[in-house]
Tab-separated table of C-alpha atoms in Angstrom:
chain	number	residue	atom	x	y	z
A	1	MET	CA	189.546	182.272	115.512
A	2	ALA	CA	191.077	183.257	118.750
A	3	GLY	CA	189.937	186.226	120.863
A	4	ARG	CA	190.909	188.630	123.392
A	5	GLY	CA	189.352	189.728	126.636
A	6	GLY	CA	188.274	193.139	127.577
A	7	ALA	CA	185.302	195.501	127.438
A	8	GLU	CA	183.136	196.109	124.527
A	9	ALA	CA	184.068	198.314	121.789
A	10	GLY	CA	182.023	201.101	123.144
A	11	GLN	CA	183.982	201.078	126.518
A	12	ARG	CA	187.532	200.848	124.959
A	13	THR	CA	188.153	204.383	124.667
A	14	GLY	CA	190.899	206.722	125.689
A	15	GLY	CA	193.245	209.792	125.805
A	16	SER	CA	194.437	212.992	127.335
A	17	ALA	CA	195.925	216.045	126.403
A	18	ASP	CA	197.829	218.997	128.202
A	19	ALA	CA	197.392	222.050	125.813
A	20	GLY	CA	194.541	224.150	124.387
A	21	GLY	CA	192.405	222.762	121.411
A	22	GLY	CA	193.547	224.875	118.786
A	23	ALA	CA	197.331	224.289	119.264
A	24	MET	CA	196.845	220.658	119.742
A	25	ILE	CA	194.727	220.207	116.555
A	26	HIS	CA	197.411	222.077	114.700
A	27	TYR	CA	199.965	219.750	116.377
A	28	ILE	CA	198.232	216.273	115.712
A	29	LEU	CA	198.027	217.097	111.984
A	30	ASP	CA	201.617	218.913	111.630
A	31	THR	CA	203.440	217.974	108.586
A	32	SER	CA	206.068	219.194	106.447
A	33	ASN	CA	203.518	219.490	103.511
A	34	PHE	CA	202.179	223.012	104.170
A	35	VAL	CA	199.362	222.609	101.743
A	36	VAL	CA	198.300	219.517	103.305
A	37	THR	CA	198.362	220.927	106.819
A	38	SER	CA	196.150	223.950	105.814
A	39	ARG	CA	193.658	221.770	104.004
A	40	LEU	CA	193.363	219.536	107.263
A	41	LEU	CA	193.134	222.418	109.459
A	42	LYS	CA	190.535	224.110	107.340
A	43	LEU	CA	188.260	220.779	107.331
A	44	ILE	CA	188.385	220.758	111.007
A	45	GLN	CA	187.785	224.380	111.867
A	46	LYS	CA	185.214	224.962	109.397
A	47	ASN	CA	183.172	221.630	109.195
A	48	THR	CA	180.993	221.898	112.181
A	49	LEU	CA	180.013	218.289	111.606
A	50	TRP	CA	183.247	216.990	113.286
A	51	LEU	CA	183.881	217.309	116.878
A	52	LEU	CA	187.482	216.726	118.204
A	53	SER	CA	187.710	216.866	122.194
A	54	PHE	CA	190.199	215.409	124.665
A	55	ILE	CA	189.307	212.436	126.562
A	56	THR	CA	190.048	211.195	130.144
A	57	GLN	CA	193.215	209.677	131.453
A	58	ILE	CA	191.206	206.436	132.580
A	59	PHE	CA	190.179	205.878	128.829
A	60	ALA	CA	193.721	206.823	127.713
A	61	ASN	CA	195.283	204.009	129.804
A	62	LYS	CA	192.850	201.495	128.073
A	63	ILE	CA	193.985	202.663	124.624
A	64	LYS	CA	197.540	202.618	125.713
A	65	THR	CA	197.240	199.007	126.828
A	66	TYR	CA	195.599	198.015	123.411
A	67	LEU	CA	198.582	199.655	121.632
A	68	ILE	CA	201.407	198.022	123.651
A	69	ASN	CA	199.792	194.537	123.742
A	70	THR	CA	199.262	194.712	120.061
A	71	HIS	CA	202.703	195.775	118.858
A	72	GLU	CA	203.652	192.549	117.205
A	73	GLU	CA	207.224	191.378	117.906
A	74	THR	CA	207.942	191.041	114.125
A	75	HIS	CA	207.244	194.789	113.923
A	76	SER	CA	210.431	195.439	116.236
A	77	GLY	CA	212.123	198.028	114.100
A	78	TYR	CA	210.342	201.003	115.833
A	79	THR	CA	208.594	201.990	119.055
A	80	VAL	CA	205.829	204.622	119.492
A	81	ASP	CA	205.126	207.438	121.726
A	82	ILE	CA	201.290	208.430	122.039
A	83	VAL	CA	201.528	212.381	121.637
A	84	GLN	CA	197.656	213.072	121.830
A	85	ILE	CA	194.457	211.043	121.662
A	86	PHE	CA	191.206	213.028	120.503
A	87	LYS	CA	187.712	211.808	120.662
A	88	MET	CA	186.043	212.267	117.227
A	89	SER	CA	182.350	212.666	116.517
A	90	SER	CA	180.381	213.292	113.269
A	91	HIS	CA	176.514	213.760	113.517
A	92	GLY	CA	176.125	212.226	110.053
A	93	GLU	CA	178.255	209.372	110.607
A	94	THR	CA	176.589	208.601	113.972
A	95	LYS	CA	173.205	208.751	112.274
A	96	ARG	CA	174.144	206.131	109.439
A	97	PHE	CA	175.848	203.789	112.126
A	98	GLN	CA	172.571	203.886	113.943
A	99	LYS	CA	171.168	200.904	112.136
A	100	PHE	CA	174.212	198.660	113.110
A	101	ALA	CA	174.091	199.825	116.722
A	102	SER	CA	172.620	196.669	117.872
A	103	THR	CA	174.784	194.478	115.896
A	104	GLY	CA	176.248	191.910	118.446
A	105	ASN	CA	179.628	191.691	116.990
A	106	ARG	CA	181.197	195.087	117.047
A	107	MET	CA	184.799	195.697	117.786
A	108	LEU	CA	187.160	198.711	118.039
A	109	LEU	CA	189.808	198.421	115.385
A	110	TRP	CA	192.881	200.309	114.194
A	111	HIS	CA	193.133	202.113	110.841
A	112	GLY	CA	196.321	203.681	109.883
A	113	SER	CA	197.112	206.040	106.791
A	114	ARG	CA	199.839	208.247	105.378
A	115	LEU	CA	199.556	211.854	106.578
A	116	THR	CA	198.767	213.123	103.130
A	117	ASN	CA	195.631	210.945	102.943
A	118	TRP	CA	193.777	212.669	106.121
A	119	ALA	CA	192.361	215.726	103.949
A	120	GLY	CA	190.605	212.979	102.026
A	121	ILE	CA	189.635	210.846	104.995
A	122	LEU	CA	188.105	213.919	107.138
A	123	SER	CA	186.204	215.253	104.122
A	124	GLN	CA	184.886	211.945	102.357
A	125	GLY	CA	185.285	209.319	104.951
A	126	LEU	CA	187.290	206.047	104.876
A	127	ARG	CA	187.618	204.475	101.446
A	128	PHE	CA	189.408	201.674	99.852
A	129	HIS	CA	191.682	196.551	97.658
A	130	MET	CA	193.411	192.536	97.873
A	131	PHE	CA	189.876	191.529	99.178
A	132	GLY	CA	187.620	193.324	97.017
A	133	LYS	CA	186.898	197.085	97.389
A	134	GLY	CA	186.454	197.605	100.955
A	135	VAL	CA	187.825	199.561	104.075
A	136	TYR	CA	190.620	197.752	105.997
A	137	PHE	CA	191.178	197.428	109.652
A	138	ALA	CA	193.318	195.589	112.072
A	139	ASP	CA	193.246	194.339	115.715
A	140	MET	CA	196.864	194.583	115.890
A	141	PHE	CA	198.199	198.205	116.286
A	142	SER	CA	201.507	197.669	114.590
A	143	LYS	CA	199.999	196.292	111.503
A	144	SER	CA	197.968	199.589	110.847
A	145	ALA	CA	201.018	201.772	112.167
A	146	ASN	CA	202.913	200.404	109.225
A	147	CYS	CA	200.344	201.845	107.012
A	148	CYS	CA	201.258	205.326	108.259
A	149	TYR	CA	204.799	204.970	106.529
A	150	GLY	CA	206.541	206.808	109.130
A	151	SER	CA	210.364	207.452	108.781
A	152	LYS	CA	213.310	208.884	110.304
A	153	ALA	CA	212.486	211.958	108.252
A	154	SER	CA	208.752	211.957	108.805
A	155	ARG	CA	208.172	210.522	112.558
A	156	SER	CA	204.729	211.765	113.021
A	157	GLY	CA	201.749	209.466	112.222
A	158	VAL	CA	197.931	209.631	112.640
A	159	LEU	CA	195.723	206.377	113.243
A	160	LEU	CA	191.996	205.878	113.820
A	161	LEU	CA	190.210	203.692	116.376
A	162	CYS	CA	186.814	202.903	114.890
A	163	GLU	CA	183.986	201.090	116.228
A	164	VAL	CA	183.212	198.663	113.292
A	165	ALA	CA	179.766	196.762	113.363
A	166	LEU	CA	181.155	193.398	111.864
A	167	GLY	CA	178.058	191.003	112.454
A	168	ASP	CA	178.284	187.585	111.003
A	169	MET	CA	181.738	187.259	109.181
A	170	ASN	CA	182.767	185.873	105.929
A	171	GLU	CA	186.286	184.487	106.648
A	172	VAL	CA	188.910	184.178	103.786
A	173	LEU	CA	192.387	182.788	104.459
A	174	ASN	CA	193.973	184.122	101.168
A	175	GLY	CA	193.694	186.978	98.771
A	176	ASP	CA	190.350	187.232	96.976
A	177	TYR	CA	189.580	190.377	94.667
A	178	LYS	CA	185.928	189.295	94.647
A	179	ALA	CA	185.668	189.095	98.371
A	180	ASN	CA	183.224	191.989	98.447
A	181	ASP	CA	180.578	189.775	96.870
A	182	LEU	CA	179.526	188.596	100.542
A	183	PRO	CA	177.243	185.632	100.969
A	184	LYS	CA	173.878	186.540	102.055
A	185	GLY	CA	173.782	187.706	105.783
A	186	LYS	CA	177.442	188.391	105.873
A	187	LEU	CA	178.497	191.774	107.037
A	188	ARG	CA	182.546	191.696	106.432
A	189	THR	CA	185.257	189.571	105.604
A	190	THR	CA	188.271	188.721	107.930
A	191	ASP	CA	191.710	187.585	106.752
A	192	ASP	CA	192.342	184.918	109.567
A	193	GLY	CA	195.673	184.926	111.374
A	194	VAL	CA	195.960	186.211	114.964
A	195	LEU	CA	193.031	187.910	116.763
A	196	VAL	CA	193.264	190.550	119.555
A	197	PRO	CA	191.373	193.534	121.124
A	198	LEU	CA	193.074	194.498	124.512
A	199	GLY	CA	194.630	191.233	125.528
A	200	LYS	CA	197.998	189.947	123.880
A	201	PRO	CA	197.720	187.956	120.568
A	202	THR	CA	197.555	184.419	120.323
A	203	LYS	CA	198.206	181.903	117.434
A	204	HIS	CA	195.208	180.373	115.618
A	205	GLU	CA	195.657	177.027	114.152
A	206	SER	CA	194.571	178.190	110.605
A	207	SER	CA	197.099	181.086	110.531
A	208	GLU	CA	199.590	178.387	108.977
A	209	MET	CA	197.328	178.148	105.969
A	210	ALA	CA	196.906	181.927	105.599
A	211	ARG	CA	198.824	184.234	103.421
A	212	SER	CA	198.961	186.906	106.238
A	213	ARG	CA	200.007	186.376	109.729
A	214	TYR	CA	197.135	188.993	111.072
A	215	ASN	CA	193.738	189.435	110.794
A	216	ASP	CA	192.505	192.022	108.344
A	217	TYR	CA	188.731	193.212	108.976
A	218	ILE	CA	187.377	194.655	105.565
A	219	VAL	CA	183.849	196.156	105.425
A	220	TYR	CA	182.133	196.972	102.235
A	221	ASN	CA	179.440	199.365	103.659
A	222	THR	CA	180.862	202.624	105.383
A	223	ASP	CA	177.747	202.839	107.374
A	224	GLN	CA	179.143	200.093	109.684
A	225	ILE	CA	181.931	202.277	110.520
A	226	LYS	CA	182.052	204.784	113.473
A	227	MET	CA	185.169	206.669	113.832
A	228	ARG	CA	185.695	207.054	117.575
A	229	TYR	CA	189.316	208.366	118.275
A	230	ALA	CA	192.256	209.726	116.399
A	231	LEU	CA	195.866	209.223	117.715
A	232	HIS	CA	198.740	211.213	117.055
A	233	VAL	CA	201.941	209.067	117.578
A	234	THR	CA	205.552	209.641	117.122
A	235	PHE	CA	207.663	206.847	115.764
A	236	ASN	CA	211.079	206.244	117.300
A	237	PHE	CA	213.083	204.143	114.795
A	238	LYS	CA	215.977	201.994	116.206
A	239	SER	CA	218.130	201.929	113.161
């Protein structure tokens, strides 16, 4: 697999904001579905386990670089603007992740989902399929951004950047619904295509045999996941 240079996952952080916390929390979760909006706000405002705070411009620039460099040319139908970046912290999640904190292979990876899924994600954590039942991540921003299903009528999207403890990986080139039956010592599956974090993507020789152009990182133990940052983006569609 090809790789990308840059800081370790724990250093690839980022984000900044201009306005007060309450207004921005409402803005990042704004949706035309009032019921969904209300549930999301209630989860964040009343669940003291979650902390959302703004982060520095220096770290924001690193995230912006990660986003720009990994917006793949095949996903050229839209551009995105970063509206806000929030640092996320959950005491319970941090405690569960602790046993993987010394894992050598940790990466900061993207996860995108529809706005309507965020109530479930914030209340129950990330959940699950093609490669068995697992949680999917990508090292290409635009691959995860596509999972937000933005449109001209609904231009807002929310993505996560998660620190993921990958360890020694089980590599799979094509779909396998039993991929979650990992060989002993393997922590996750990767669908091999083009690798990244922070630098620009490079083509890997095995990508010609793969069903997908891009890397999927699938983990089957949610304790290996630590949500680090939430990004609110606006999609700008070209046609």
